[in-house]
Coordinates of C-alpha atoms (C1' of nucleotides) in Angstrom, one line a residue:
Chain A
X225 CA -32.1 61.8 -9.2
X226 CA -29.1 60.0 -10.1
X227 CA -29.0 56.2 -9.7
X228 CA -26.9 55.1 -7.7
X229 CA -24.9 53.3 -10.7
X230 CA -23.7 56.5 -11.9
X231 CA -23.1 57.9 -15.3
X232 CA -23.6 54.8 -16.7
X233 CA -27.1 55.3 -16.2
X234 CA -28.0 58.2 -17.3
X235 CA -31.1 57.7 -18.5
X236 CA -31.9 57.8 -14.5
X237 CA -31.6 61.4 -14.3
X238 CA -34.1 62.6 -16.3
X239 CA -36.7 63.3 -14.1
X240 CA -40.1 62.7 -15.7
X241 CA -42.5 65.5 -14.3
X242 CA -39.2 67.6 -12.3
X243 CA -39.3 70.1 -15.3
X244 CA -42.0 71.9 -16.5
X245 CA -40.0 72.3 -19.6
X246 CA -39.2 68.3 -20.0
X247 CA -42.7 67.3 -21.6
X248 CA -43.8 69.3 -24.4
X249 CA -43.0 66.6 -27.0
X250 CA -42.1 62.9 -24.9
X251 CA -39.4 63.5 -27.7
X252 CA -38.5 66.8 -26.7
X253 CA -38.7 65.8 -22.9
X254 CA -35.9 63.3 -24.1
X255 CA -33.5 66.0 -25.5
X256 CA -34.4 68.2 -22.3
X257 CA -33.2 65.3 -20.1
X258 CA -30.3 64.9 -21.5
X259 CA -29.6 68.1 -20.9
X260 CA -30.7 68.3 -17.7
X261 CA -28.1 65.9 -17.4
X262 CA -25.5 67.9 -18.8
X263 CA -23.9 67.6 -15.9
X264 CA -23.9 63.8 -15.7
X265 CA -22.1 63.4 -19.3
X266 CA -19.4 66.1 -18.5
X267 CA -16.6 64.6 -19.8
X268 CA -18.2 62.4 -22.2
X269 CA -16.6 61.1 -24.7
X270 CA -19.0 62.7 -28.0
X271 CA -20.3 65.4 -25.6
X272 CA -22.4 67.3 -27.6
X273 CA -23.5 70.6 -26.1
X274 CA -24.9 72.4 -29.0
X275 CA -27.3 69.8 -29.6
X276 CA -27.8 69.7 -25.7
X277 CA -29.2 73.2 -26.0
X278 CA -31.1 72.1 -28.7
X279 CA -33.4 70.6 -26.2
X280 CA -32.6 73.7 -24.5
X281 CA -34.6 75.7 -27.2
X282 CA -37.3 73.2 -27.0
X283 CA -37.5 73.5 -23.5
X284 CA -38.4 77.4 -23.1
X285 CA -41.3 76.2 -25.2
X286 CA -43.3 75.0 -22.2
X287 CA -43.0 77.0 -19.6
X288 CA -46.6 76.7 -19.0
X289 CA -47.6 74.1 -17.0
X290 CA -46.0 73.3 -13.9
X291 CA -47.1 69.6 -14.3
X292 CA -46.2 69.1 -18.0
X293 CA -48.4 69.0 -21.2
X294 CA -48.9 65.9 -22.5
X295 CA -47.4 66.1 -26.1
X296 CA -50.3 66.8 -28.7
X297 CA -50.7 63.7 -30.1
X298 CA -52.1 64.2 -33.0
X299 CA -54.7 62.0 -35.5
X300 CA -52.5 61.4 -38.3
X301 CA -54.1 63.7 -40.8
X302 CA -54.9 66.2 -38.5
X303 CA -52.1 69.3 -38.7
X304 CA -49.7 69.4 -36.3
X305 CA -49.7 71.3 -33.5
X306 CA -46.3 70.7 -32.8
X307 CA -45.5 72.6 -36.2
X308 CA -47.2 75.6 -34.4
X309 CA -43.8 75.8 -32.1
X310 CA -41.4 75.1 -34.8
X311 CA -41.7 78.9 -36.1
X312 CA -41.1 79.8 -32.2
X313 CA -38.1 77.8 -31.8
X314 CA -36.9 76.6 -35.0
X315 CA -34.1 79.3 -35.6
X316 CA -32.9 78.4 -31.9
X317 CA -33.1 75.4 -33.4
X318 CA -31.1 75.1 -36.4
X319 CA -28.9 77.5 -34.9
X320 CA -28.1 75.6 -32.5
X321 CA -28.2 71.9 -33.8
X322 CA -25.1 72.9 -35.9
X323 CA -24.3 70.8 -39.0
X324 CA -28.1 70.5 -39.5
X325 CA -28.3 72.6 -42.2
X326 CA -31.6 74.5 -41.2
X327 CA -33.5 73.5 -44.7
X328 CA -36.5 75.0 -45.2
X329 CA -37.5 72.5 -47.3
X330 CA -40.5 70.8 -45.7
X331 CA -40.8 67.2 -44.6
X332 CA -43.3 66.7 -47.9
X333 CA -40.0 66.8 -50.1
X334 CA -38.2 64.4 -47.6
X335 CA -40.4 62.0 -48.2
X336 CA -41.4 61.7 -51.5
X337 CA -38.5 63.3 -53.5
X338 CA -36.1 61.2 -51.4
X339 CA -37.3 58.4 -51.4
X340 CA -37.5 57.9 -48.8
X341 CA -39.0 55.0 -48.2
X342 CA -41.9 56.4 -46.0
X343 CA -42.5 54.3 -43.2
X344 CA -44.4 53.6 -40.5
X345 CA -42.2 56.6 -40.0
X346 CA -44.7 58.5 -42.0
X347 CA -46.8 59.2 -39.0
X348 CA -44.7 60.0 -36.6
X349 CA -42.5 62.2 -39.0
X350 CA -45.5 63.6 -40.1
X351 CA -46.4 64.1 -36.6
X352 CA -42.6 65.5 -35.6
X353 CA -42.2 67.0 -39.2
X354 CA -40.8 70.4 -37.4
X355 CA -38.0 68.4 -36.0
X356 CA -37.3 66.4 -39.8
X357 CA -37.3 69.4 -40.9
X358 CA -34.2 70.0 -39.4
X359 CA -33.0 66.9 -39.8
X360 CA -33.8 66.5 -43.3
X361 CA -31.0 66.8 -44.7
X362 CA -29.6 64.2 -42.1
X363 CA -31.8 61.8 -43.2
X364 CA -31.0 62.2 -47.0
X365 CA -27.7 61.5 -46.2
X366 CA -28.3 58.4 -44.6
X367 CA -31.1 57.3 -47.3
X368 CA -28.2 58.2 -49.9
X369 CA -25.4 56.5 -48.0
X370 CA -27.8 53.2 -47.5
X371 CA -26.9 51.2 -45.1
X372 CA -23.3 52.3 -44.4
X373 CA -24.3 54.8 -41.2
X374 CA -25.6 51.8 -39.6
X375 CA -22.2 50.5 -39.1
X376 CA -19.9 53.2 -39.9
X377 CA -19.8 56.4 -37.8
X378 CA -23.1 57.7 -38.2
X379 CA -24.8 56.3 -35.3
X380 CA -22.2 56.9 -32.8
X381 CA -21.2 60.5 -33.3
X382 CA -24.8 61.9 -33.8
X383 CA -26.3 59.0 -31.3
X384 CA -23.2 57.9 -29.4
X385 CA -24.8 58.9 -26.8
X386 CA -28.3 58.8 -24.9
X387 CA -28.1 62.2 -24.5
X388 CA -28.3 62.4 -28.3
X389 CA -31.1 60.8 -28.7
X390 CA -33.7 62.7 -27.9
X391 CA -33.1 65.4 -30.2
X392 CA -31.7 63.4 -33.2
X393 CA -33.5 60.5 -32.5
X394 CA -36.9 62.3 -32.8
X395 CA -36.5 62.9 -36.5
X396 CA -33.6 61.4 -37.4
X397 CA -33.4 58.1 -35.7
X398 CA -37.4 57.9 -36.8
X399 CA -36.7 57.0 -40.4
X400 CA -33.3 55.5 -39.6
X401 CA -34.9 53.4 -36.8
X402 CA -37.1 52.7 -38.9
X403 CA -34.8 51.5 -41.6
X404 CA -32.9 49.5 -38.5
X405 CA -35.9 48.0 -37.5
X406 CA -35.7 46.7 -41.0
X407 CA -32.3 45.4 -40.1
X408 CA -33.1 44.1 -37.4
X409 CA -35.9 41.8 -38.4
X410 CA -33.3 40.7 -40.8
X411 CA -30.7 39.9 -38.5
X412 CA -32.2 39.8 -35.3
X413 CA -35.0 37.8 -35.8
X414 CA -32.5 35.5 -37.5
X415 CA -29.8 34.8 -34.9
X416 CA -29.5 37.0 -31.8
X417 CA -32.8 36.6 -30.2
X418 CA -35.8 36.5 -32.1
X419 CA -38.7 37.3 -30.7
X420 CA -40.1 33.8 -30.1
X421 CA -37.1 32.6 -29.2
X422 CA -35.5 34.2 -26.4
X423 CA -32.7 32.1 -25.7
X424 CA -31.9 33.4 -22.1
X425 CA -35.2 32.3 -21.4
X426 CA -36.8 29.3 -20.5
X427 CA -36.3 27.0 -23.2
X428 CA -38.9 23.8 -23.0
X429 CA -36.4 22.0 -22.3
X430 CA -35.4 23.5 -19.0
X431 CA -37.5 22.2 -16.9
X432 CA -35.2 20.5 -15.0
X433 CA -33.2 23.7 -14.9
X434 CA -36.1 25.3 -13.7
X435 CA -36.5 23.1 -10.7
X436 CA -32.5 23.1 -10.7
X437 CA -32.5 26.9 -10.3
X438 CA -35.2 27.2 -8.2
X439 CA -33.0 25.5 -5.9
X440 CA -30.3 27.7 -5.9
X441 CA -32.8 30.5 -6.2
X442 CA -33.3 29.3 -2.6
X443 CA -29.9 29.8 -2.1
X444 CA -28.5 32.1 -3.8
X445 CA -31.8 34.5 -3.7
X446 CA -31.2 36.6 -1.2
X447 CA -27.5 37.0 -2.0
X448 CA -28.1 38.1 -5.3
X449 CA -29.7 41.1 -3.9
X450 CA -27.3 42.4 -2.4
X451 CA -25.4 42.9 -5.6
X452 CA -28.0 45.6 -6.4
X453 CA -28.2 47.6 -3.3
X454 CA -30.5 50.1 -2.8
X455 CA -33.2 49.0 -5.0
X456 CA -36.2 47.2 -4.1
X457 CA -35.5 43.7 -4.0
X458 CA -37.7 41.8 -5.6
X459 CA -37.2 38.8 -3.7
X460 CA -41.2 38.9 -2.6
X461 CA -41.9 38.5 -5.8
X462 CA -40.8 35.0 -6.1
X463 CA -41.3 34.0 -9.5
X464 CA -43.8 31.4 -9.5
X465 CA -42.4 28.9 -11.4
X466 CA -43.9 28.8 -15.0
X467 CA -44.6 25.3 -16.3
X468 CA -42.7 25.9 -19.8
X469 CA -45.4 24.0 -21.5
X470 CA -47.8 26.5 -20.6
X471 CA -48.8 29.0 -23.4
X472 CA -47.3 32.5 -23.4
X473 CA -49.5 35.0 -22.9
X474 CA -49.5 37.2 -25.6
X475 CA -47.9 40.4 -25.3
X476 CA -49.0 43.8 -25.5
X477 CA -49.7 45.9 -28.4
X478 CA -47.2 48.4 -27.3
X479 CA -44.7 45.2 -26.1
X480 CA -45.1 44.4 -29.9
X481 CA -43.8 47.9 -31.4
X482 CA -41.3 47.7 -27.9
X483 CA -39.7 44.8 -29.7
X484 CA -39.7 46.1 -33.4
X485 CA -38.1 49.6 -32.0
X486 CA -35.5 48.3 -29.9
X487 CA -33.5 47.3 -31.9
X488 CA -33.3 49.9 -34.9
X489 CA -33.3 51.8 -31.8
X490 CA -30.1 50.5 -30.5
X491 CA -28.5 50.0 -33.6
X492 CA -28.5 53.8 -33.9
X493 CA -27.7 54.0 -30.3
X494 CA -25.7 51.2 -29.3
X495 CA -24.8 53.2 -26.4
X496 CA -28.2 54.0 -24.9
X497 CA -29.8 52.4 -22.0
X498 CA -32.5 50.1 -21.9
X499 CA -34.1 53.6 -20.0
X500 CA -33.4 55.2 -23.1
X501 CA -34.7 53.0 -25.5
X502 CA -37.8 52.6 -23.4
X503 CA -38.5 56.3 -23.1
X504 CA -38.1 56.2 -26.8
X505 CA -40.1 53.6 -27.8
X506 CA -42.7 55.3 -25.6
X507 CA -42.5 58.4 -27.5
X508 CA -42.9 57.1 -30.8
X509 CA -45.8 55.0 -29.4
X510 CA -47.3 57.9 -28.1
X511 CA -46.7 59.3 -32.0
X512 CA -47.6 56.5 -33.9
X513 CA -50.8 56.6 -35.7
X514 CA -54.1 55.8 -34.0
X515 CA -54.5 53.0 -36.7
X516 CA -51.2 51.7 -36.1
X517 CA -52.0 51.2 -33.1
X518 CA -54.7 49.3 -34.1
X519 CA -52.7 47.4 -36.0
X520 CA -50.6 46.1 -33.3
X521 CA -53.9 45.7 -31.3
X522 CA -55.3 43.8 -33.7
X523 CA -51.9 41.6 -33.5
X524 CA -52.1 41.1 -29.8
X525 CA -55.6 40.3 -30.7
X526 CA -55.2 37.3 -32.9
X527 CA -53.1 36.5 -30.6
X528 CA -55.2 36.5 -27.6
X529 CA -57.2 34.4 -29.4
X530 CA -54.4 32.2 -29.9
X531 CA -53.2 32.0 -26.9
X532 CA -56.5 31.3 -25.8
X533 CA -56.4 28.1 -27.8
X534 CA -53.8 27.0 -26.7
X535 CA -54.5 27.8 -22.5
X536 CA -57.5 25.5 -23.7
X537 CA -55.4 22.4 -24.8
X538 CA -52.8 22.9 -22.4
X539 CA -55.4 22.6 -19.6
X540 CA -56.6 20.1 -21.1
X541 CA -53.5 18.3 -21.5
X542 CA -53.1 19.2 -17.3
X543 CA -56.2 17.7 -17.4
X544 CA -55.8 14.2 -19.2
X545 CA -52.5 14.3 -17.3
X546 CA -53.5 13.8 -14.3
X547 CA -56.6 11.4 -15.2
X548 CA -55.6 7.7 -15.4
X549 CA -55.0 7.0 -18.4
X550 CA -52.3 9.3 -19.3
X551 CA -50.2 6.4 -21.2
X552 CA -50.5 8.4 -24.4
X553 CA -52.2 10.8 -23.4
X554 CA -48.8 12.3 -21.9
X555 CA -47.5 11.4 -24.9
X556 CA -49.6 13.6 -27.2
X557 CA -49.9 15.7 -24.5
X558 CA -46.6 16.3 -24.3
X559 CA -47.2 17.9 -27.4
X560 CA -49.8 20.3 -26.3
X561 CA -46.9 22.8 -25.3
X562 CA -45.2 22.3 -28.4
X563 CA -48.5 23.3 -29.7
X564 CA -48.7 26.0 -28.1
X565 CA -45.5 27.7 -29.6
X566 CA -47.2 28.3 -32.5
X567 CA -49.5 30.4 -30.5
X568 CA -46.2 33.0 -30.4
X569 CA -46.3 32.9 -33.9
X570 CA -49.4 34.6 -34.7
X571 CA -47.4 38.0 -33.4
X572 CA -44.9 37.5 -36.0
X573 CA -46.5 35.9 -38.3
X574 CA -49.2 38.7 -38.6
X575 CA -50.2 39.4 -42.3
X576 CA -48.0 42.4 -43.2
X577 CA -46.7 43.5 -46.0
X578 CA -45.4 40.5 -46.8
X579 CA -49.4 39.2 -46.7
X580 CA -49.6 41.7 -49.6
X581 CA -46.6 41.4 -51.6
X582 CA -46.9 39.3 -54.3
X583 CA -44.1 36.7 -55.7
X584 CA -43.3 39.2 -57.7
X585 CA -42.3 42.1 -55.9
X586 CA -40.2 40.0 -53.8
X587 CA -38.8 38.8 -56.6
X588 CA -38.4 42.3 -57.6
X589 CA -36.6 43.1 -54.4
X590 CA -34.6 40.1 -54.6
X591 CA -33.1 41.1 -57.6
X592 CA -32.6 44.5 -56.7
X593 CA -35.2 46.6 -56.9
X594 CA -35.3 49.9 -55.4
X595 CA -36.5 50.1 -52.5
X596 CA -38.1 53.1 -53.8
X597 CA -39.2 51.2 -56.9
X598 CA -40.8 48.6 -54.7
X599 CA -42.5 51.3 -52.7
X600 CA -44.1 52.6 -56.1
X601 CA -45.1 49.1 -56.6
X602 CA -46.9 48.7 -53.6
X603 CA -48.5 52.1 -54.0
X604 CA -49.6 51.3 -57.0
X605 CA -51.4 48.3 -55.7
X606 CA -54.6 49.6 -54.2
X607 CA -53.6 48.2 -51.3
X608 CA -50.8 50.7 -50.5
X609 CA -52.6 53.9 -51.7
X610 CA -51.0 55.5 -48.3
X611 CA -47.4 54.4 -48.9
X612 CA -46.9 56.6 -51.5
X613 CA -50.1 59.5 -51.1
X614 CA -48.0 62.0 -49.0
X615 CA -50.2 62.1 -46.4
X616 CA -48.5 58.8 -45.4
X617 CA -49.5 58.6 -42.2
X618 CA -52.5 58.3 -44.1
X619 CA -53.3 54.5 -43.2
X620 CA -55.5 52.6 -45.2
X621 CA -58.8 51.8 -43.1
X622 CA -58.2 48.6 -44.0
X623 CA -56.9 46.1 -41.7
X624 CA -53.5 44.3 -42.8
X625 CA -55.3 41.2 -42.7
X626 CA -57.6 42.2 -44.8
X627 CA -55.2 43.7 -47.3
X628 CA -53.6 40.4 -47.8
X629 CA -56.6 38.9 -48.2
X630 CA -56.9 40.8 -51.5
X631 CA -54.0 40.8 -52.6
X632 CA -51.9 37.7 -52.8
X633 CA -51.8 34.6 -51.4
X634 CA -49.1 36.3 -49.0
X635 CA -47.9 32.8 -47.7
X636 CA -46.2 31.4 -50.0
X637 CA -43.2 33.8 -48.8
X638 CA -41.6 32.2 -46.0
X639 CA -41.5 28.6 -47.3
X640 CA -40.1 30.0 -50.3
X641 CA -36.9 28.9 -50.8
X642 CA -35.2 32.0 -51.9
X643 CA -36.7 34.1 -49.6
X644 CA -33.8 33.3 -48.1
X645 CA -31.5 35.6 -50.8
X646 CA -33.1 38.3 -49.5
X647 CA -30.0 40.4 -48.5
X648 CA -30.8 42.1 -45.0
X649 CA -30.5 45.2 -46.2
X650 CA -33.4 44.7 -48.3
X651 CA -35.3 43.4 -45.7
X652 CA -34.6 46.3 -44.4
X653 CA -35.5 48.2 -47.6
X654 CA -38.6 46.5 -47.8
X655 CA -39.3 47.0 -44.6
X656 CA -39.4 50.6 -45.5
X657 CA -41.0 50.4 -48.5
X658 CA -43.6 49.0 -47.3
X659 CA -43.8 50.1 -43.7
X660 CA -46.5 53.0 -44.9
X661 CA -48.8 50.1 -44.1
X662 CA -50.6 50.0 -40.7
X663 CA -48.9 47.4 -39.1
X664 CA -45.7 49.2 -38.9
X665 CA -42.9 48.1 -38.1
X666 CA -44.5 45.1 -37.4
X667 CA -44.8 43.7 -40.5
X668 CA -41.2 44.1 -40.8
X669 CA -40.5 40.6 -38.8
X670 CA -42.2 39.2 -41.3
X671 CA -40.3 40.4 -43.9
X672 CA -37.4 39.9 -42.4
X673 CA -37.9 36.5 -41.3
X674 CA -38.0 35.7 -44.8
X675 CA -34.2 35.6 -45.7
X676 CA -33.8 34.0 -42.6
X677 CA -36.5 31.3 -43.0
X678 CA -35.0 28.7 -44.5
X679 CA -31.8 28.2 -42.4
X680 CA -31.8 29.9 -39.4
X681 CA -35.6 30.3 -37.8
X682 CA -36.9 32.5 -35.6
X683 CA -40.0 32.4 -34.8
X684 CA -40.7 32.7 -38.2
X685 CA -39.8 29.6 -38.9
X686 CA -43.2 28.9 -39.3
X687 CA -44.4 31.4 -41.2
X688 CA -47.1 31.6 -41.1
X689 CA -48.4 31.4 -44.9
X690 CA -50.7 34.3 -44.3
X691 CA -52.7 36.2 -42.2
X692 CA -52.6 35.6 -38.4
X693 CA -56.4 34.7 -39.1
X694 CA -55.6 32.3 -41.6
X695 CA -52.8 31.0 -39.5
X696 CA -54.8 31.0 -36.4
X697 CA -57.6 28.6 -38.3
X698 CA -55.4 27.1 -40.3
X699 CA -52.8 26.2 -37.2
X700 CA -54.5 24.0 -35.3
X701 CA -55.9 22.0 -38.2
X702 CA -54.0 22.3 -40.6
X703 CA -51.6 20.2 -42.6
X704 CA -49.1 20.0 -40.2
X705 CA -47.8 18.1 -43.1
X706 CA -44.5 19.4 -43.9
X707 CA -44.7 22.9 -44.4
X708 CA -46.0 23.3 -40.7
X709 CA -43.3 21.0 -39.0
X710 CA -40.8 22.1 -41.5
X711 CA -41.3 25.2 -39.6
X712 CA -41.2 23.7 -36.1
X713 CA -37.5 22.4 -35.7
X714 CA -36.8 24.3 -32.4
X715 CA -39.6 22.2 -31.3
X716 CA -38.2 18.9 -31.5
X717 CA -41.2 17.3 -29.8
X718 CA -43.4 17.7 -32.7
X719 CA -41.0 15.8 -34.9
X720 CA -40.4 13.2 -32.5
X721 CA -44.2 12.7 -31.5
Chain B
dA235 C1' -47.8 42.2 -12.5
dG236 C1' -45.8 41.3 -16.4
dA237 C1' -44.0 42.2 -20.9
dT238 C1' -40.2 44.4 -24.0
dT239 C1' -34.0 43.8 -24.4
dG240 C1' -29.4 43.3 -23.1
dA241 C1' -25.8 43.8 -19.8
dT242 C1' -24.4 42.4 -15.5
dT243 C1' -24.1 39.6 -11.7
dG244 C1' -24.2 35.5 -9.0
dT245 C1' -24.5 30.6 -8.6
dT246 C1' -23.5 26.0 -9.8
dA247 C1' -21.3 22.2 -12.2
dG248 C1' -17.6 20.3 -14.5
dC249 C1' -12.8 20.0 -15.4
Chain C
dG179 C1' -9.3 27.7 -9.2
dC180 C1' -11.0 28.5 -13.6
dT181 C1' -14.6 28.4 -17.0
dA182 C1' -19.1 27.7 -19.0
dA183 C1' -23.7 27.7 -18.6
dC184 C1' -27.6 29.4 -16.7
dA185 C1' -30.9 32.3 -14.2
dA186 C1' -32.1 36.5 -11.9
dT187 C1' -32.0 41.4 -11.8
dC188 C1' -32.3 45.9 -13.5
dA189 C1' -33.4 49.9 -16.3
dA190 C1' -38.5 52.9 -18.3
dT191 C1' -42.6 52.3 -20.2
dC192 C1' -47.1 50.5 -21.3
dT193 C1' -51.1 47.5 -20.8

DNA sequence: AGATTGATTGTTAGC
DNA sequence: GCTAACAATCAATCT
């Protein structure tokens, strides 16, 4: 079911439920469809058909259901069903994923002996550990070449292209994603398009544009259409018009861990399609712990609440505007929206490891520890027990709030001056080195906000001193003294009101 | 339905 | 007419 685009889209011809064979593992399912697309990348540039039969192997695996089975997700701790394949397939396997040196040497070395800074990863390795197995020695290249393969070759001849994805990006691109979602938090948070503030999108201040576009929308609408022919115009959909003062809804858990995968996701894959990306992202949320999960619940949570607030003030502030005497109310209304940016913050701002690293390990990682080293520290901490226990996917019970609640005032970070020095990369390190936690890759904005946070914002701007529950009590009240507005600048109206 | 991201496309405004 | 800026659309997936 090609679209009509073409091989640009690839990711269009993978049928989800056409082969039996696709869906043992959504990760698998990936590889398969890329090679059921074999035909599509002919004449690819980094066409790769020994991996393609990879998913190949894989794909004899399941020849079972007609629908598909749903990949065995797995508790964390629980064994791995998926491992009860590998003996079935891994020789087709290694043999024919050439240059992956078949290593016998279990995923349990990779992490710890490596070190490998065990990651949210942890699960979903775990979880995958008969593809890292394969992989392994991939990944220890990359951990040993550090940050090189994110720009050098790496990425684009064993990602280059979607249809590598799938088989690489299972075990592979799991840790290096992982390590890119480090990156990313750095960098992306910082300039391209962090998370809260999504230039493209309706800044507060378009209003006017809004209304201005919504004219030409009227115009141009049904022209722009056309562009895109057979799909399903979306012109009944009409976008309603959102008042830009009016809160964001929060976004889903899985919208959260959408947003921290993307990117490491792309880095490794600049090549792959926003389909390919998605189906990924799917398949390491389908991997990803329960409790990570949870974690990212517990995120959307907060913010729900948050968002809740601010829905409250802002129809309030609809309220007061209408009512007579406006005179200042506007005016302080006019703030309510600017309040309610802070709602977005609470996703990013969510106590993560950051909440639990104290001064000192960031100091630590500032000047250079380890990223290893700094995983050790954190395991040490009680906090961490899972980051450096094997069973990483072992996640503390815990909840990341409550983590940082016991361990350091976690704030202090992002108004810290030099959390700025801290290199991307070691966000990125960090990131790893502390991903083990439940949050995930979550907590890795947070992180990586840091560097960023005294020049360039992102969301993080704010920072939110500590735990989306402190921030979400503390907000509202709080001393928007300077630390709070010092964190505000994109929202010029609080300065001026 | 709406959210995730980013590329692409189409429209408008300004020169 | 060209360019910049902006907005809409699209992809797959989940909630």
């Amino acid at each position: 079911n090609p679209s009509p685009q073409g091989p640009q889209d690839r990711g269009c011809s993978f049928h989800p439920r056409g082969n039996p064979a696709e869906l043992a593992h959504p990760l698998l399912s990936l590889s398969l469809f890329q090679f059921d697309g074999d035909s599509a990348y002919v004449g690819m540039s980094d066409g790769n058909p020994e991996l393609l039969s990879t998913s190949q192997t894989y794909n004899s695996q399941s020849e079972s259901n007609e629908d598909y089975e749903i990949p065995p997700i797995t508790p964390p701790n629980l064994p791995e069903p998926s491992l009860l394949h590998l003996g079935d397939h891994e020789a087709g396997y290694h043999s024919l994923c050439h240059g992956l040196t078949p290593n016998g040497l279990l995923p349990a070395y990779s992490y710890q002996a490596m070190d490998l800074p065990a990651i949210m990863v942890s699960n979903m390795l775990a979880q995958d550990s008969h593809l890292l197995s394969g992989q392994l020695p991939t990944i220890q290249e990359m951990v040993h070449s550090e940050v090189a393969a994110y720009d050098s070759g790496r990425p684009g001849p064993l990602l280059g292209r979607p249809a590598m994805l799938a088989s690489h990006m299972s075990a592979l691109s799991q840790s290096q994603l992982i390590s890119q979602m480090g990156i990313r938090s750095g960098i992306a948070h910082s300039s391209p398009s962090p998370p809260g503030s999504k230039s493209a999108t309706p800044s507060p201040s378009s209003s006017t544009q809004e209304e201005e576009s919504e004219a030409h929308f009227k115009m141009s609408g049904e022209k722009r259409p056309s562009a895109d022919p057979g799909k399903k115009t979306k012109n009944p959909k009409k976008k309603k018009k959102k008042d830009p003062n009016e809160p964001q809804k929060p976004v889903s858990a899985y919208a959260l861990f959408f947003r921290d995968t993307q990117a490491a996701i792309k880095g490794q894959n600049p090549s792959a399609t926003f389909g390919d990306v998605s189906k990924i992202v799917a398949s390491m949320w389908d991997s990803l712990g329960e409790e990570q999960k949870q974690a990212y619940k517990r995120k959307t949570e907060a913010a729900k609440k948050e968002y809740l607030k601010a829905l409250a003030a802002y129809r309030a502030s609809l309220v007061s505007k209408s009512s007579p005497d406006q005179g200042e109310t506007k005016g302080t209304q006019a703030n309510p929206p600017a309040k309610m940016l802070p709602p977005k913050q609470p996703l990013y701002a969510m106590p993560g490891l950051a909440s639990f690293l104290t001064p000192s390990d960031l100091q630590a990682f500032r000047s250079g520890a380890s990223p290893a080293s700094l995983a050790r520290t954190l395991g040490s901490k009680s906090l961490l027990p899972g980051l450096s226990a094997p069973p990483l996917h072992q996640q503390l019970p815990l909840p990341p709030h409550a983590q940082g609640a016991l361990l350091s005032p976690p704030v202090s970070m992002s108004p810290a001056p030099q959390a700025p020095a801290l290199p991307t990369p070691m966000a990125l390190q960090v990131q790893l080195a502390m991903s083990p936690s439940p949050p995930g890759p979550q907590d890795f904005p947070h992180i990586s906000e840091f560097p960023s946070g005294s020049g360039s914002r992102s969301p993080g701007p704010s920072n939110p001193p500590s735990s989306s529950g402190d921030w979400d009590s503390s907000y509202p009240s709080t001393e928007c003294g300077v630390s709070t507005c010092s964190l505000l600048p994109r929202d010029k109206s609080l300065y001026l009101t």
